[in-house]
Coordinates of C-alpha atoms and ligand atoms in Angstrom, one line a residue:
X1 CA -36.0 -5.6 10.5
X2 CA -35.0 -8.9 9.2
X3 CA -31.7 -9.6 7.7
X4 CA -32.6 -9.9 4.3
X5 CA -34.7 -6.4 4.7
X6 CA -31.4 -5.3 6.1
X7 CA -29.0 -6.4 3.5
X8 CA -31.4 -5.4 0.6
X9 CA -30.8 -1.9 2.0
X10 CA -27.6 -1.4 2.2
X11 CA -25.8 0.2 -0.3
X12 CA -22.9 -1.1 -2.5
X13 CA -19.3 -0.3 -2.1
X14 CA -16.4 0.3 -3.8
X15 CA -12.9 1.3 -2.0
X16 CA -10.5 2.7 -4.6
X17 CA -6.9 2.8 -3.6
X18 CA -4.3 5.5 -5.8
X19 CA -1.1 4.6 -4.6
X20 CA 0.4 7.7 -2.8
X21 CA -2.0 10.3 -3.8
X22 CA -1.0 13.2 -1.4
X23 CA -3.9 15.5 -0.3
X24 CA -2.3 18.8 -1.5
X25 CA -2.9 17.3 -4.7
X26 CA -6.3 16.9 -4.3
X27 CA -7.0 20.1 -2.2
X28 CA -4.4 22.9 -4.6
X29 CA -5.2 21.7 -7.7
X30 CA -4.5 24.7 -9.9
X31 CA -1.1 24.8 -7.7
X32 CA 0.1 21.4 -7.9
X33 CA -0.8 21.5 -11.8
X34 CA -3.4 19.3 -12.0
X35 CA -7.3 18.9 -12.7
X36 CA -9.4 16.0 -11.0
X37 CA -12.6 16.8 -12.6
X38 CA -14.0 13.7 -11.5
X39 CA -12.3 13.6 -8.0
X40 CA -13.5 17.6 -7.2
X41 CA -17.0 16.7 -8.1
X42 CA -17.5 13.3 -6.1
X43 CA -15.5 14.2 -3.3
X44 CA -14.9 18.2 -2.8
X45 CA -18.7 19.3 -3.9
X46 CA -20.6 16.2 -3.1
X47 CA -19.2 13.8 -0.3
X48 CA -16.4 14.5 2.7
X49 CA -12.4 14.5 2.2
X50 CA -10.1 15.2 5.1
X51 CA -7.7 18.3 4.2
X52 CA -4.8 17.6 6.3
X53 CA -4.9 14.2 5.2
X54 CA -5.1 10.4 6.8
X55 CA -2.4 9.4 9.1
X56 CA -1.0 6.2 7.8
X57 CA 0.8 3.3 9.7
X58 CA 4.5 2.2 10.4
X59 CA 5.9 2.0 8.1
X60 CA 4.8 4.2 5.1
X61 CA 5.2 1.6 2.5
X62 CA 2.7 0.7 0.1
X63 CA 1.9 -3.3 1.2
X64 CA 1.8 -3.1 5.1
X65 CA 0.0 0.3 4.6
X66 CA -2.7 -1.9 2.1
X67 CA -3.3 -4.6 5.2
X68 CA -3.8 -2.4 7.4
X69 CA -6.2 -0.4 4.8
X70 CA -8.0 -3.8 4.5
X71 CA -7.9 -5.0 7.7
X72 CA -8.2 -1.7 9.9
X73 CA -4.9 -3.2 12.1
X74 CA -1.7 -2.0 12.3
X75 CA 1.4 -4.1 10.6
X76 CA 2.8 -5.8 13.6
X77 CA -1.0 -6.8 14.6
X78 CA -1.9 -8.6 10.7
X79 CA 1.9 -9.2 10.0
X80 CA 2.9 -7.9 6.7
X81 CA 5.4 -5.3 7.9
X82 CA 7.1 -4.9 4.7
X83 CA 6.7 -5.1 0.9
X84 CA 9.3 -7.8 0.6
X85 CA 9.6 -10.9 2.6
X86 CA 12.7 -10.6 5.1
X87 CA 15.8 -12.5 2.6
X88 CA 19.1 -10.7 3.3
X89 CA 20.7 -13.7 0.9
X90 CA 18.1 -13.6 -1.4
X91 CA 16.7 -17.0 -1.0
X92 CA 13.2 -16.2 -1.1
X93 CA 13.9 -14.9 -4.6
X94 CA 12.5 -11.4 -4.6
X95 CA 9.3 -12.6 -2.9
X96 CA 6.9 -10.0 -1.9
X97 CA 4.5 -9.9 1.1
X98 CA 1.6 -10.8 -1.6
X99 CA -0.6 -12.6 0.4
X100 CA -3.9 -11.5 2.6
X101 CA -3.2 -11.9 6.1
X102 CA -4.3 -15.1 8.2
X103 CA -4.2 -13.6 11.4
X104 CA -7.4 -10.9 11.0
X105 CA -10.2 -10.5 9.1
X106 CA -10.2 -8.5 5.8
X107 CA -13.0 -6.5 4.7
X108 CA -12.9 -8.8 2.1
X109 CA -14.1 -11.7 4.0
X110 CA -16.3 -9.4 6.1
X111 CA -17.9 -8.2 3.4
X112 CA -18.4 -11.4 2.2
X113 CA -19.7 -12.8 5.7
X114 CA -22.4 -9.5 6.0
X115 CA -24.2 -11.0 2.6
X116 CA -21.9 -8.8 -0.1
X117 CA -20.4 -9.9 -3.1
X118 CA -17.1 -9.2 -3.0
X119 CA -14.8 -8.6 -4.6
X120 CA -11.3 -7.1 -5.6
X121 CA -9.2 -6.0 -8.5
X122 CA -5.6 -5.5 -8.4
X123 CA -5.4 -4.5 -4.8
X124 CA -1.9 -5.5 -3.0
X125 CA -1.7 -8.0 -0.2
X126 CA -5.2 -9.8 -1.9
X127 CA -3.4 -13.0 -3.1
X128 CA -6.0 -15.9 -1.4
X129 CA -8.1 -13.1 -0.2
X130 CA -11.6 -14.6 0.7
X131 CA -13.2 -12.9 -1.4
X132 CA -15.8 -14.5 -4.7
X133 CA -14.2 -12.8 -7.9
X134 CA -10.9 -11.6 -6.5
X135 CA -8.1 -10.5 -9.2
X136 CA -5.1 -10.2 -7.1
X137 CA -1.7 -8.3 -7.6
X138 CA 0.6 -10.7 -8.5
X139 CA 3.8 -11.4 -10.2
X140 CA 6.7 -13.7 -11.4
X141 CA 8.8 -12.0 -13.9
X142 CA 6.4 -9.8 -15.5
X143 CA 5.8 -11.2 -18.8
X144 CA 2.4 -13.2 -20.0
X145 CA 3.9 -15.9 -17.5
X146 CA 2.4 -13.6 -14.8
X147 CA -0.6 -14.2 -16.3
X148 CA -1.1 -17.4 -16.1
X149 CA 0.4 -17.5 -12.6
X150 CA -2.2 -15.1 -11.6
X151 CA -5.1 -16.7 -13.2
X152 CA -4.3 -19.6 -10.9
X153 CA -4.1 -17.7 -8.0
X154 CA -7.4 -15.7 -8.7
X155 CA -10.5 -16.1 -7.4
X156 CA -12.6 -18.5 -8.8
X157 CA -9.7 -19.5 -10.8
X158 CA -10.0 -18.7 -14.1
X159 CA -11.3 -15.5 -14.0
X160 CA -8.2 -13.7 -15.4
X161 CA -8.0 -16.0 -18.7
X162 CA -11.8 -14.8 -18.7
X163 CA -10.8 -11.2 -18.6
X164 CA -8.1 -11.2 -20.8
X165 CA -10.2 -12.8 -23.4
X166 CA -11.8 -9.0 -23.7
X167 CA -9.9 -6.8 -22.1
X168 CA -6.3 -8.0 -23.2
X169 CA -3.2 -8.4 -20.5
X170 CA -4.1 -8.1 -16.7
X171 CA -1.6 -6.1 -15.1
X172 CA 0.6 -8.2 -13.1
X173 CA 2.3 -5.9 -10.0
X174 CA 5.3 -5.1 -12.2
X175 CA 3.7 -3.1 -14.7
X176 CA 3.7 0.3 -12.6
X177 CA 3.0 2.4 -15.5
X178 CA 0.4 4.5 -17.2
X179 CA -0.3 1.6 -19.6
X180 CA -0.7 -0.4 -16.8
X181 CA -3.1 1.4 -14.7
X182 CA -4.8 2.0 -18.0
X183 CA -5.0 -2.4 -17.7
X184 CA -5.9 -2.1 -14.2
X185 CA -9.1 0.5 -14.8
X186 CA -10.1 -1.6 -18.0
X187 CA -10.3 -4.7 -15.4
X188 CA -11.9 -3.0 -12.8
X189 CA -14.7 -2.0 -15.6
X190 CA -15.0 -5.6 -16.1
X191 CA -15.5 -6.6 -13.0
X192 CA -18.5 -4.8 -12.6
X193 CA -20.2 -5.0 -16.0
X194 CA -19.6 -9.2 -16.5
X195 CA -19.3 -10.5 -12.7
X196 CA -21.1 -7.6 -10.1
X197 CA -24.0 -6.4 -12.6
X198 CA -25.5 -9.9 -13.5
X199 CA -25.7 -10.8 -9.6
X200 CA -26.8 -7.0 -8.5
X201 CA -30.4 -8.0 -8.1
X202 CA -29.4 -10.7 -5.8
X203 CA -27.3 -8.5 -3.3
X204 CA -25.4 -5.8 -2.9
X205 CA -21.3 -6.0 -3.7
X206 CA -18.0 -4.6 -2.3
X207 CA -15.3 -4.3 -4.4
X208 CA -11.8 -2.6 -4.1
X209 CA -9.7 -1.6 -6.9
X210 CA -5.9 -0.3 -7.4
X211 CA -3.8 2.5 -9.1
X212 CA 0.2 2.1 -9.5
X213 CA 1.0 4.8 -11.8
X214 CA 1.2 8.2 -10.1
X215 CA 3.3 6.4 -7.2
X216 CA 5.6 4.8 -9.8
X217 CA 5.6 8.2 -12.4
X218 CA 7.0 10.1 -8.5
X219 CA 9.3 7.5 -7.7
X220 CA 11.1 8.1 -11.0
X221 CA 10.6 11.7 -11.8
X222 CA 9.7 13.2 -8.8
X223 CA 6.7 14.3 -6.5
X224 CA 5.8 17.4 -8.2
X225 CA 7.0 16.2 -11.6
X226 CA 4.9 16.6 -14.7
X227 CA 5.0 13.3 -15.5
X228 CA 3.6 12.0 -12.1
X229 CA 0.8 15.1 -12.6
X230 CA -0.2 13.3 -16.1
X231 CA -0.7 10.0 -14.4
X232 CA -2.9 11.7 -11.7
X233 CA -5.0 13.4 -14.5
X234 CA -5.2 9.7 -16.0
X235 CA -6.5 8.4 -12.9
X236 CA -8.7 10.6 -11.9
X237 CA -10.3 9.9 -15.8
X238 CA -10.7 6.4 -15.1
X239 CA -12.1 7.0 -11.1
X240 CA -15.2 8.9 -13.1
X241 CA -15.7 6.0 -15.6
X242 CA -15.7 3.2 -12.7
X243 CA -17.8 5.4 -10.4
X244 CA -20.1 5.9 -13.4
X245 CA -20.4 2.5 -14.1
X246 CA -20.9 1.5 -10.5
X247 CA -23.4 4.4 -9.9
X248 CA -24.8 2.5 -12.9
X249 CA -25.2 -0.8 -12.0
X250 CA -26.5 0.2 -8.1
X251 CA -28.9 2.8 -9.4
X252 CA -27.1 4.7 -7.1
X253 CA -26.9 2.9 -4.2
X254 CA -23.5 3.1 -3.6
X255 CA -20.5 4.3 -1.3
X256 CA -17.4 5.4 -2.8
X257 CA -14.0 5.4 -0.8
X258 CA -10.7 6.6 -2.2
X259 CA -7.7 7.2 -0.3
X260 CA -3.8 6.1 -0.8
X261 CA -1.8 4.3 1.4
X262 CA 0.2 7.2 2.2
X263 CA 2.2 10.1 0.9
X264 CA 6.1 11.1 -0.5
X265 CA 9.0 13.5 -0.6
X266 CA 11.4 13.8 -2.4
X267 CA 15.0 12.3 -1.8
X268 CA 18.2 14.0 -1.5
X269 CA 20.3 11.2 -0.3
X270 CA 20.4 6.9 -0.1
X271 CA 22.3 5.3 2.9
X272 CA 23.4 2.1 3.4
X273 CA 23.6 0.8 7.5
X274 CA 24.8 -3.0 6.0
X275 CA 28.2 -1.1 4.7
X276 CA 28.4 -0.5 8.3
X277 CA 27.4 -4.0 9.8
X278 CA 29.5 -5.8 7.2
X279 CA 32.5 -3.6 8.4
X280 CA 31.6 -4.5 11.9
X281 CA 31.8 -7.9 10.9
X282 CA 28.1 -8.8 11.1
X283 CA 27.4 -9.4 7.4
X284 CA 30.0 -11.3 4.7
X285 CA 29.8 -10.6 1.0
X286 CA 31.1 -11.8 -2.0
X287 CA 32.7 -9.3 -4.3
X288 CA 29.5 -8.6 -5.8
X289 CA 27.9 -7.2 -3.0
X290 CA 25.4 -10.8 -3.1
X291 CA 25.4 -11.7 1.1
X292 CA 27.6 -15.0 1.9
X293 CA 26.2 -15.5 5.8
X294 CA 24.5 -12.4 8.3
X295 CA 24.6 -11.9 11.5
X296 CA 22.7 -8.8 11.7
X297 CA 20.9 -7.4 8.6
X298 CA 18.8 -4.3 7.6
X299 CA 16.3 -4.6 5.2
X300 CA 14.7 -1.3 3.8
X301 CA 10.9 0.2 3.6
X302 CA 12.1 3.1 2.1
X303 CA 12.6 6.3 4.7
X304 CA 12.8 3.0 7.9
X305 CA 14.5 -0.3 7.6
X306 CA 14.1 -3.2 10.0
X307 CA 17.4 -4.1 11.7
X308 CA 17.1 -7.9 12.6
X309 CA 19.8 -10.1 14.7
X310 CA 20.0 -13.3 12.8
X311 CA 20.0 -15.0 16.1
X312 CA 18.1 -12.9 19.3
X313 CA 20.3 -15.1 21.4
X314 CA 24.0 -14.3 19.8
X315 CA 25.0 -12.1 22.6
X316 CA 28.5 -10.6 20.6
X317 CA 26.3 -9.8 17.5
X318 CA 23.8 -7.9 19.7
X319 CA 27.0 -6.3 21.2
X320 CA 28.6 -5.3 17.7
X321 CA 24.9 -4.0 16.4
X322 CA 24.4 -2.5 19.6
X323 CA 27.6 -0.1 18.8
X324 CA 26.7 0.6 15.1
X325 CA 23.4 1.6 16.3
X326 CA 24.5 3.9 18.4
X327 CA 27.2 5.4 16.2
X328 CA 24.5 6.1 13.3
X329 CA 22.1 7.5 16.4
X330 CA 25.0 10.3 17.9
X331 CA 26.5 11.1 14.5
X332 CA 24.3 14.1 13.3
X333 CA 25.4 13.5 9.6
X334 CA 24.2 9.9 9.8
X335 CA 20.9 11.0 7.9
X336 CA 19.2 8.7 10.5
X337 CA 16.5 10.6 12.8
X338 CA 15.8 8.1 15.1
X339 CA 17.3 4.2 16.2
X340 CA 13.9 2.4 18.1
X341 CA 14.1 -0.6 19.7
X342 CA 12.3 -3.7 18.8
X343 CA 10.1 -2.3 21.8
X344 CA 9.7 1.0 20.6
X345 CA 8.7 -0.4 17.0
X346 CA 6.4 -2.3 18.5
X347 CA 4.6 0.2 20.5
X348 CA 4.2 2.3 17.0
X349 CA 2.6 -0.5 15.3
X350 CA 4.9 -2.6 13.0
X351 CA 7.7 -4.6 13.1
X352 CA 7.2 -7.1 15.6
X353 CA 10.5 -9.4 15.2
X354 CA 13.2 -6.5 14.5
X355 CA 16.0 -5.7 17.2
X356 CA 16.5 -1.7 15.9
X357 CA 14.3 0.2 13.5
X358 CA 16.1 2.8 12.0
X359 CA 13.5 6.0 10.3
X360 CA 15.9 8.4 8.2
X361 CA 15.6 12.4 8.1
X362 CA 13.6 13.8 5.2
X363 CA 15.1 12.8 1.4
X364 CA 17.6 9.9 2.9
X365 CA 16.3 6.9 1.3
X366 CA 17.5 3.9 3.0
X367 CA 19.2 1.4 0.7
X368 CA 19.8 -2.5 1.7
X369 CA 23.3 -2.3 -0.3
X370 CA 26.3 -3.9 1.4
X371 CA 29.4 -2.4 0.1
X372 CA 30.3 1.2 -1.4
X373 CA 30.2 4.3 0.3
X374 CA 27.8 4.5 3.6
X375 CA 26.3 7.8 2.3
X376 CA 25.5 8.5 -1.6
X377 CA 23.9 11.6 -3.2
X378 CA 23.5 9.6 -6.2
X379 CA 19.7 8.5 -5.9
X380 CA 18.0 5.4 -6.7
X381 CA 14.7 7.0 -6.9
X382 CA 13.5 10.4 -7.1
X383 CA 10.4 10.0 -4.1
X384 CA 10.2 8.0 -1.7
X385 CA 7.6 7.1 0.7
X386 CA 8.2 4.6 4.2
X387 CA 9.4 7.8 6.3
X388 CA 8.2 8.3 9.5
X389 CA 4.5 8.5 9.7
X390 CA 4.7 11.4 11.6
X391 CA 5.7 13.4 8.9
X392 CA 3.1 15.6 7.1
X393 CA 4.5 14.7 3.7
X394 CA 3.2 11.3 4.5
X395 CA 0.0 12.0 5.0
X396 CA -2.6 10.0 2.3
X397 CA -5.5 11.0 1.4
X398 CA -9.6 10.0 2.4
X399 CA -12.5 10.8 0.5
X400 CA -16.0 9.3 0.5
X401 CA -19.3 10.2 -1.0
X402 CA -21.9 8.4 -1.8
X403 CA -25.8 7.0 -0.6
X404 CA -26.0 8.4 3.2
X405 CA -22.5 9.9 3.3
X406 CA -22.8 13.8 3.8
X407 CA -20.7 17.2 2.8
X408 CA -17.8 18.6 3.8
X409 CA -14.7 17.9 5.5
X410 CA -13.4 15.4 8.2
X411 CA -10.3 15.7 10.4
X412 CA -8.2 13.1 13.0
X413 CA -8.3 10.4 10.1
X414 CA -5.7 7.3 10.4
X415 CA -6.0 4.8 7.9
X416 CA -6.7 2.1 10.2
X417 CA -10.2 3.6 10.2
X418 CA -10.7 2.8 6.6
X419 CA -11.8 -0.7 7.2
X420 CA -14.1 -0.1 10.3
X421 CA -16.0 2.9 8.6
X422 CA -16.7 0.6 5.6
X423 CA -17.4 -2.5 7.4
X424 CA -20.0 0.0 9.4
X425 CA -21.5 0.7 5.9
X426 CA -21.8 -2.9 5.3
X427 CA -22.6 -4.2 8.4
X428 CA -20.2 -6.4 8.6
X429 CA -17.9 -7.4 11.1
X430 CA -13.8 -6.8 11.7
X431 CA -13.2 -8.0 15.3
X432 CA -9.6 -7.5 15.5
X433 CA -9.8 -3.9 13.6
X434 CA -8.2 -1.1 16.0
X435 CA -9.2 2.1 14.0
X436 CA -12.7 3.9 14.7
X437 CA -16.0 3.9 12.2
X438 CA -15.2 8.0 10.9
X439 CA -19.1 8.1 9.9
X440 CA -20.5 7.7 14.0
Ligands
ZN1 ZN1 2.2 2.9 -1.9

């Protein structure tokens, strides 16, 4: 078979990511309180969905979990082991880890390699992604500025402006809302109707999409709130209209993937290990809490935070952090389950240049604050994800369906097998990827 018989034949695909969609809420429906019309008929009655859920990487927060979604590697192999960029003074201004990785190869790129248009709306981590028509999540200070910040950064630029001509505002990644995903499902529409349907004769595309809301509606009213079960039902509205209009445009030749990043519980506590290394002496703050100098620092992912020595080589600071760690690992009201070392992070798959890891008991929701009381039950946010992977709660969820994609259920699922499966699909190549094709 030559390549271009090849390529003619295989089948589109789209990889749609709802930010922490648990499985229970796919799989108990009528408990949970929802109805996913459009995700029981796809998924439950016509392709595969794993019941006990995807195991998802270290840590469980949403833009390492995205790489490694996109890659099929773990954090500490592509590098973007946290949301935000490691800036215990704040000089990096809030900057997030936005940017594809330059270390592996994204399915992006692969896709693109393998003869697929491809392409990406909204997705985390896709800012230079090397992709053709990439939209990425992006964002400054959340008004039109984003915009035009994002149009610059897109791929070809332009496109956003383009977009927004017919669809109104592009979601930049601080609009977490409904109205937002609402954005986010009107671009991903667009995206297939004006750039993927034209050039759908020519060959076949790969596109990945994006949904904040149900994440963001748990994160401030709880896992099993009403509010986050409304955003669900919203999604799962706009999954059937994107689905529809892919099916559509491929005349059915077409995979569909959805999964999450990973799953949440709900907090009962924050704590604060810099209280503790600022009264060790490791950290100075001005009355504001805003960090002078560091010695040692932890900077959160939620339910783990990365403990880094400002110098490895500072033997008295690794002395002093050496005692608080073990003070928070013997104290059983510490709300801290487990201290690694950088080692121990390491061999778990993230966090590459941290001296301690710290992964909190259920509902303690580690906070980077550096003065105030060590332990608070007055909570930030309702959920949180970024505990231990280990944990059932944060299992996310797989489903797929589609052209030569069968029925039924499918178990031992990690999310760095995500990328490889769909890369097999494509025929396309992730050489670094360390999860397994789940369709072999
Ligand atoms: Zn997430």
């Amino acid at each position: 078979m030559s390549n271009e018989t090849d390529r003619a034949e295989r089948p589109s695909v789209l990889l749609i990511s709802v930010d922490a969609l648990k499985p229970e809420f796919v799989f108990k429906q009528e408990e949970r309180g929802v109805n996913l019309p459009n995700i029981s008929h796809y998924f439950l009655e016509n392709g595969m969905a794993s019941e006990e859920g995807m195991v998802s990487v270290f840590p469980t927060f949403t833009y390492p979990c995205h790489q490694s979604m996109i890659t099929g590697a773990n954090p500490a192999v592509h590098g973007t082991v946290n949301n935000g960029i490691f800036d215990p003074a704040g000089e990096h201004l809030g900057a997030w880890h936005w940017f594809a990785n330059k270390k592996v190869k994204t399915l992006w790129e692969a896709a693109k390699e393998a003869g697929y248009w491809s392409a990406s709306v909204a997705f985390p981590t896709s800012v230079g992604a090397k992709g053709d028509f990439i939209a990425p999540e992006y964002w400054w200070d959340g008004s039109e500025i984003d915009s035009l910040f994002i149009d610059a950064v897109a791929r070809p630029q332009g496109l956003i402006t383009e977009m927004e001509q017919e669809i109104g505002g592009y979601a930049g990644g601080l609009d977490l809302t409904d109205h937002g995903d609402e954005q986010r499902g009107k671009a991903a529409l667009w995206m297939l109707e004006k750039k993927l349907a034209p050039l759908a004769g020519e060959k076949p595309f790969f596109m990945s999409a994006y949904f904040a809301s149900f994440d963001e509606s748990a994160h401030q009213y709880g896992v099993y709130s009403k509010e986050a079960a409304a955003s669900l039902e919203k999604i799962d509205r706009m999954l059937g209209e994107i689905i529809g209009k892919a099916g559509e445009i491929t005349d059915g030749h077409l995979v569909v993937c959805v999964v999450s990043d990973h799953g949440s519980l709900d907090n009962t506590h924050n704590i604060a290990p810099n209280v503790l290394l600022k009264e060790a002496g490791l950290i100075e703050a001005d009355e504001a809490g805003k960090v002078i100098s560091w010695k040692a620092f932890s900077q959160r992912a939620g339910g783990t935070a990365e403990v880094r020595l400002a110098d490895p080589d500072d033997k008295e600071s690794a002395e002093k952090l050496a005692e608080v760690m073990k003070c928070l690992e013997e104290d059983p009201e510490s709300g801290i389950l487990e201290v690694l070392t950088g080692e121990e992070a390491l061999a778990r798959g993230g966090f590459p240049q941290a001296a301690y890891v710290l992964v909190s008991e259920k509902g303690y929701e580690i906070r980077d604050d550096v003065t105030g009381d060590y332990l608070r039950t007055t909570l930030t946010q309702k959920a949180q994800h970024g505990y231990s992977e280990k944990f059932p709660e944060m299992r996310a969820s797989f489903m797929i369906t589609g052209e030569g994609i069968g029925k039924g259920r499918i178990t031992d699922v990690h999310l760095i097998d995500v990328a490889p499966t769909l890369a097999a699909v494509m025929g396309a190549g992730l050489p670094d990827a360390q999860g397994r094709n789940l369709l072999k």
